[in-house]
């Protein structure tokens, strides 16, 4: 069965056992917006795909096309995705990301 992007979003949410409210809150949009996306009353844009991918570890290619695995499976896949995203940032934001990672590491070590 060939699912649309909207149906794949619903499938992700249901797989994660989340309500529309919980799912929407996690990606900082309204639950009404999620409902409209799932019912195909709104077009799914790249920003939403990106937010879902980053927040839930969803394979962005799967979300767009239905090809591959729904979730990134291995740490190396996550690392590849992180490197790709990092490289898209301007240098000053790369520095900020590095600082945040270092601070997170310090928090988890305490």
mmCIF file with all atom_site columns, C-alpha atoms in Angstrom:
data_model
loop_
_atom_site.group_PDB
_atom_site.id
_atom_site.type_symbol
_atom_site.label_atom_id
_atom_site.label_alt_id
_atom_site.label_comp_id
_atom_site.label_asym_id
_atom_site.label_entity_id
_atom_site.label_seq_id
_atom_site.pdbx_PDB_ins_code
_atom_site.Cartn_x
_atom_site.Cartn_y
_atom_site.Cartn_z
_atom_site.occupancy
_atom_site.B_iso_or_equiv
_atom_site.pdbx_formal_charge
_atom_site.auth_seq_id
_atom_site.auth_comp_id
_atom_site.auth_asym_id
_atom_site.auth_atom_id
_atom_site.pdbx_PDB_model_num
ATOM 1   C CA . UNK A 1 1   ? 0.000  0.000  0.000  1.00 0.00 ? 1   UNK A CA 1
ATOM 2   C CA . UNK A 1 2   ? 1.392  3.379  -1.029 1.00 0.00 ? 2   UNK A CA 1
ATOM 3   C CA . UNK A 1 3   ? 0.843  5.932  1.753  1.00 0.00 ? 3   UNK A CA 1
ATOM 4   C CA . UNK A 1 4   ? 0.904  9.680  1.309  1.00 0.00 ? 4   UNK A CA 1
ATOM 5   C CA . UNK A 1 5   ? 3.189  11.855 3.446  1.00 0.00 ? 5   UNK A CA 1
ATOM 6   C CA . UNK A 1 6   ? 0.136  12.779 5.522  1.00 0.00 ? 6   UNK A CA 1
ATOM 7   C CA . UNK A 1 7   ? -0.687 9.122  6.147  1.00 0.00 ? 7   UNK A CA 1
ATOM 8   C CA . UNK A 1 8   ? 2.953  8.437  7.067  1.00 0.00 ? 8   UNK A CA 1
ATOM 9   C CA . UNK A 1 9   ? 2.770  11.249 9.645  1.00 0.00 ? 9   UNK A CA 1
ATOM 10  C CA . UNK A 1 10  ? -0.313 9.627  11.175 1.00 0.00 ? 10  UNK A CA 1
ATOM 11  C CA . UNK A 1 11  ? 1.452  6.255  11.091 1.00 0.00 ? 11  UNK A CA 1
ATOM 12  C CA . UNK A 1 12  ? 4.477  7.698  12.935 1.00 0.00 ? 12  UNK A CA 1
ATOM 13  C CA . UNK A 1 13  ? 2.254  9.274  15.584 1.00 0.00 ? 13  UNK A CA 1
ATOM 14  C CA . UNK A 1 14  ? 0.316  6.060  16.090 1.00 0.00 ? 14  UNK A CA 1
ATOM 15  C CA . UNK A 1 15  ? 3.501  3.971  16.169 1.00 0.00 ? 15  UNK A CA 1
ATOM 16  C CA . UNK A 1 16  ? 4.815  6.272  18.901 1.00 0.00 ? 16  UNK A CA 1
ATOM 17  C CA . UNK A 1 17  ? 1.459  5.852  20.698 1.00 0.00 ? 17  UNK A CA 1
ATOM 18  C CA . UNK A 1 18  ? 0.976  9.612  20.877 1.00 0.00 ? 18  UNK A CA 1
ATOM 19  C CA . UNK A 1 19  ? -2.159 11.706 20.662 1.00 0.00 ? 19  UNK A CA 1
ATOM 20  C CA . UNK A 1 20  ? -2.328 14.519 18.147 1.00 0.00 ? 20  UNK A CA 1
ATOM 21  C CA . UNK A 1 21  ? -1.955 16.955 21.038 1.00 0.00 ? 21  UNK A CA 1
ATOM 22  C CA . UNK A 1 22  ? 1.212  15.256 22.344 1.00 0.00 ? 22  UNK A CA 1
ATOM 23  C CA . UNK A 1 23  ? 2.704  14.926 18.866 1.00 0.00 ? 23  UNK A CA 1
ATOM 24  C CA . UNK A 1 24  ? 1.978  18.547 17.960 1.00 0.00 ? 24  UNK A CA 1
ATOM 25  C CA . UNK A 1 25  ? 3.366  19.835 21.255 1.00 0.00 ? 25  UNK A CA 1
ATOM 26  C CA . UNK A 1 26  ? 6.607  17.888 20.708 1.00 0.00 ? 26  UNK A CA 1
ATOM 27  C CA . UNK A 1 27  ? 7.217  19.672 17.399 1.00 0.00 ? 27  UNK A CA 1
ATOM 28  C CA . UNK A 1 28  ? 5.857  23.049 18.548 1.00 0.00 ? 28  UNK A CA 1
ATOM 29  C CA . UNK A 1 29  ? 2.808  23.312 16.321 1.00 0.00 ? 29  UNK A CA 1
ATOM 30  C CA . UNK A 1 30  ? -0.912 23.267 17.088 1.00 0.00 ? 30  UNK A CA 1
ATOM 31  C CA . UNK A 1 31  ? -2.826 20.023 17.319 1.00 0.00 ? 31  UNK A CA 1
ATOM 32  C CA . UNK A 1 32  ? -5.303 21.482 14.827 1.00 0.00 ? 32  UNK A CA 1
ATOM 33  C CA . UNK A 1 33  ? -2.475 21.817 12.334 1.00 0.00 ? 33  UNK A CA 1
ATOM 34  C CA . UNK A 1 34  ? -1.518 18.155 12.832 1.00 0.00 ? 34  UNK A CA 1
ATOM 35  C CA . UNK A 1 35  ? -5.153 17.138 12.382 1.00 0.00 ? 35  UNK A CA 1
ATOM 36  C CA . UNK A 1 36  ? -5.328 19.095 9.125  1.00 0.00 ? 36  UNK A CA 1
ATOM 37  C CA . UNK A 1 37  ? -2.084 17.501 7.909  1.00 0.00 ? 37  UNK A CA 1
ATOM 38  C CA . UNK A 1 38  ? -3.264 13.987 8.731  1.00 0.00 ? 38  UNK A CA 1
ATOM 39  C CA . UNK A 1 39  ? -6.607 14.579 6.985  1.00 0.00 ? 39  UNK A CA 1
ATOM 40  C CA . UNK A 1 40  ? -4.757 16.037 3.986  1.00 0.00 ? 40  UNK A CA 1
ATOM 41  C CA . UNK A 1 41  ? -6.449 19.423 4.373  1.00 0.00 ? 41  UNK A CA 1
ATOM 42  C CA . UNK A 1 42  ? -2.996 21.039 4.513  1.00 0.00 ? 42  UNK A CA 1
ATOM 43  C CA . UNK A 1 43  ? 0.075  20.370 2.453  1.00 0.00 ? 43  UNK A CA 1
ATOM 44  C CA . UNK A 1 44  ? 3.030  18.910 4.351  1.00 0.00 ? 44  UNK A CA 1
ATOM 45  C CA . UNK A 1 45  ? 5.974  21.254 3.924  1.00 0.00 ? 45  UNK A CA 1
ATOM 46  C CA . UNK A 1 46  ? 9.696  20.611 4.304  1.00 0.00 ? 46  UNK A CA 1
ATOM 47  C CA . UNK A 1 47  ? 9.782  22.399 7.679  1.00 0.00 ? 47  UNK A CA 1
ATOM 48  C CA . UNK A 1 48  ? 7.267  19.955 9.173  1.00 0.00 ? 48  UNK A CA 1
ATOM 49  C CA . UNK A 1 49  ? 9.096  16.967 7.691  1.00 0.00 ? 49  UNK A CA 1
ATOM 50  C CA . UNK A 1 50  ? 12.353 18.278 9.127  1.00 0.00 ? 50  UNK A CA 1
ATOM 51  C CA . UNK A 1 51  ? 10.834 18.847 12.594 1.00 0.00 ? 51  UNK A CA 1
ATOM 52  C CA . UNK A 1 52  ? 9.341  15.355 12.699 1.00 0.00 ? 52  UNK A CA 1
ATOM 53  C CA . UNK A 1 53  ? 12.585 13.804 11.543 1.00 0.00 ? 53  UNK A CA 1
ATOM 54  C CA . UNK A 1 54  ? 14.698 15.618 14.123 1.00 0.00 ? 54  UNK A CA 1
ATOM 55  C CA . UNK A 1 55  ? 12.289 15.223 17.024 1.00 0.00 ? 55  UNK A CA 1
ATOM 56  C CA . UNK A 1 56  ? 11.408 11.568 16.607 1.00 0.00 ? 56  UNK A CA 1
ATOM 57  C CA . UNK A 1 57  ? 14.432 10.112 14.772 1.00 0.00 ? 57  UNK A CA 1
ATOM 58  C CA . UNK A 1 58  ? 12.355 9.492  11.661 1.00 0.00 ? 58  UNK A CA 1
ATOM 59  C CA . UNK A 1 59  ? 14.173 8.818  8.416  1.00 0.00 ? 59  UNK A CA 1
ATOM 60  C CA . UNK A 1 60  ? 13.434 11.957 6.390  1.00 0.00 ? 60  UNK A CA 1
ATOM 61  C CA . UNK A 1 61  ? 13.649 10.038 3.110  1.00 0.00 ? 61  UNK A CA 1
ATOM 62  C CA . UNK A 1 62  ? 11.054 7.532  4.349  1.00 0.00 ? 62  UNK A CA 1
ATOM 63  C CA . UNK A 1 63  ? 8.764  10.351 5.431  1.00 0.00 ? 63  UNK A CA 1
ATOM 64  C CA . UNK A 1 64  ? 9.001  12.026 2.016  1.00 0.00 ? 64  UNK A CA 1
ATOM 65  C CA . UNK A 1 65  ? 8.967  8.961  -0.227 1.00 0.00 ? 65  UNK A CA 1
ATOM 66  C CA . UNK A 1 66  ? 8.043  5.895  1.813  1.00 0.00 ? 66  UNK A CA 1
ATOM 67  C CA . UNK A 1 67  ? 11.376 4.277  0.906  1.00 0.00 ? 67  UNK A CA 1
ATOM 68  C CA . UNK A 1 68  ? 13.671 2.769  3.521  1.00 0.00 ? 68  UNK A CA 1
ATOM 69  C CA . UNK A 1 69  ? 13.070 2.325  7.236  1.00 0.00 ? 69  UNK A CA 1
ATOM 70  C CA . UNK A 1 70  ? 10.718 4.590  9.181  1.00 0.00 ? 70  UNK A CA 1
ATOM 71  C CA . UNK A 1 71  ? 13.258 5.280  11.925 1.00 0.00 ? 71  UNK A CA 1
ATOM 72  C CA . UNK A 1 72  ? 16.991 5.699  11.847 1.00 0.00 ? 72  UNK A CA 1
ATOM 73  C CA . UNK A 1 73  ? 18.227 2.381  13.183 1.00 0.00 ? 73  UNK A CA 1
ATOM 74  C CA . UNK A 1 74  ? 21.894 2.741  13.974 1.00 0.00 ? 74  UNK A CA 1
ATOM 75  C CA . UNK A 1 75  ? 24.028 5.381  15.669 1.00 0.00 ? 75  UNK A CA 1
ATOM 76  C CA . UNK A 1 76  ? 25.969 5.790  12.427 1.00 0.00 ? 76  UNK A CA 1
ATOM 77  C CA . UNK A 1 77  ? 22.749 6.719  10.576 1.00 0.00 ? 77  UNK A CA 1
ATOM 78  C CA . UNK A 1 78  ? 21.972 9.294  13.255 1.00 0.00 ? 78  UNK A CA 1
ATOM 79  C CA . UNK A 1 79  ? 25.513 10.610 13.104 1.00 0.00 ? 79  UNK A CA 1
ATOM 80  C CA . UNK A 1 80  ? 25.375 10.907 9.308  1.00 0.00 ? 80  UNK A CA 1
ATOM 81  C CA . UNK A 1 81  ? 22.136 12.891 9.618  1.00 0.00 ? 81  UNK A CA 1
ATOM 82  C CA . UNK A 1 82  ? 23.602 15.100 12.336 1.00 0.00 ? 82  UNK A CA 1
ATOM 83  C CA . UNK A 1 83  ? 26.718 15.828 10.283 1.00 0.00 ? 83  UNK A CA 1
ATOM 84  C CA . UNK A 1 84  ? 24.612 16.695 7.261  1.00 0.00 ? 84  UNK A CA 1
ATOM 85  C CA . UNK A 1 85  ? 22.480 19.107 9.285  1.00 0.00 ? 85  UNK A CA 1
ATOM 86  C CA . UNK A 1 86  ? 25.512 20.595 11.023 1.00 0.00 ? 86  UNK A CA 1
ATOM 87  C CA . UNK A 1 87  ? 27.205 21.265 7.692  1.00 0.00 ? 87  UNK A CA 1
ATOM 88  C CA . UNK A 1 88  ? 24.148 23.176 6.477  1.00 0.00 ? 88  UNK A CA 1
ATOM 89  C CA . UNK A 1 89  ? 24.485 25.677 9.341  1.00 0.00 ? 89  UNK A CA 1
ATOM 90  C CA . UNK A 1 90  ? 26.432 28.933 9.123  1.00 0.00 ? 90  UNK A CA 1
ATOM 91  C CA . UNK A 1 91  ? 29.723 28.823 11.109 1.00 0.00 ? 91  UNK A CA 1
ATOM 92  C CA . UNK A 1 92  ? 28.403 30.935 14.008 1.00 0.00 ? 92  UNK A CA 1
ATOM 93  C CA . UNK A 1 93  ? 25.523 28.489 14.512 1.00 0.00 ? 93  UNK A CA 1
ATOM 94  C CA . UNK A 1 94  ? 27.906 25.544 14.265 1.00 0.00 ? 94  UNK A CA 1
ATOM 95  C CA . UNK A 1 95  ? 29.847 27.092 17.153 1.00 0.00 ? 95  UNK A CA 1
ATOM 96  C CA . UNK A 1 96  ? 26.623 27.456 19.131 1.00 0.00 ? 96  UNK A CA 1
ATOM 97  C CA . UNK A 1 97  ? 25.674 23.821 18.500 1.00 0.00 ? 97  UNK A CA 1
ATOM 98  C CA . UNK A 1 98  ? 29.095 22.659 19.647 1.00 0.00 ? 98  UNK A CA 1
ATOM 99  C CA . UNK A 1 99  ? 28.765 24.700 22.847 1.00 0.00 ? 99  UNK A CA 1
ATOM 100 C CA . UNK A 1 100 ? 25.320 23.208 23.521 1.00 0.00 ? 100 UNK A CA 1
ATOM 101 C CA . UNK A 1 101 ? 26.603 19.667 22.991 1.00 0.00 ? 101 UNK A CA 1
ATOM 102 C CA . UNK A 1 102 ? 29.495 20.294 25.357 1.00 0.00 ? 102 UNK A CA 1
ATOM 103 C CA . UNK A 1 103 ? 27.120 21.680 27.986 1.00 0.00 ? 103 UNK A CA 1
ATOM 104 C CA . UNK A 1 104 ? 24.787 18.695 27.612 1.00 0.00 ? 104 UNK A CA 1
ATOM 105 C CA . UNK A 1 105 ? 27.727 16.348 28.047 1.00 0.00 ? 105 UNK A CA 1
ATOM 106 C CA . UNK A 1 106 ? 28.727 18.164 31.235 1.00 0.00 ? 106 UNK A CA 1
ATOM 107 C CA . UNK A 1 107 ? 25.182 17.984 32.601 1.00 0.00 ? 107 UNK A CA 1
ATOM 108 C CA . UNK A 1 108 ? 24.952 14.228 31.969 1.00 0.00 ? 108 UNK A CA 1
ATOM 109 C CA . UNK A 1 109 ? 28.342 13.626 33.614 1.00 0.00 ? 109 UNK A CA 1
ATOM 110 C CA . UNK A 1 110 ? 27.249 15.273 36.878 1.00 0.00 ? 110 UNK A CA 1
#
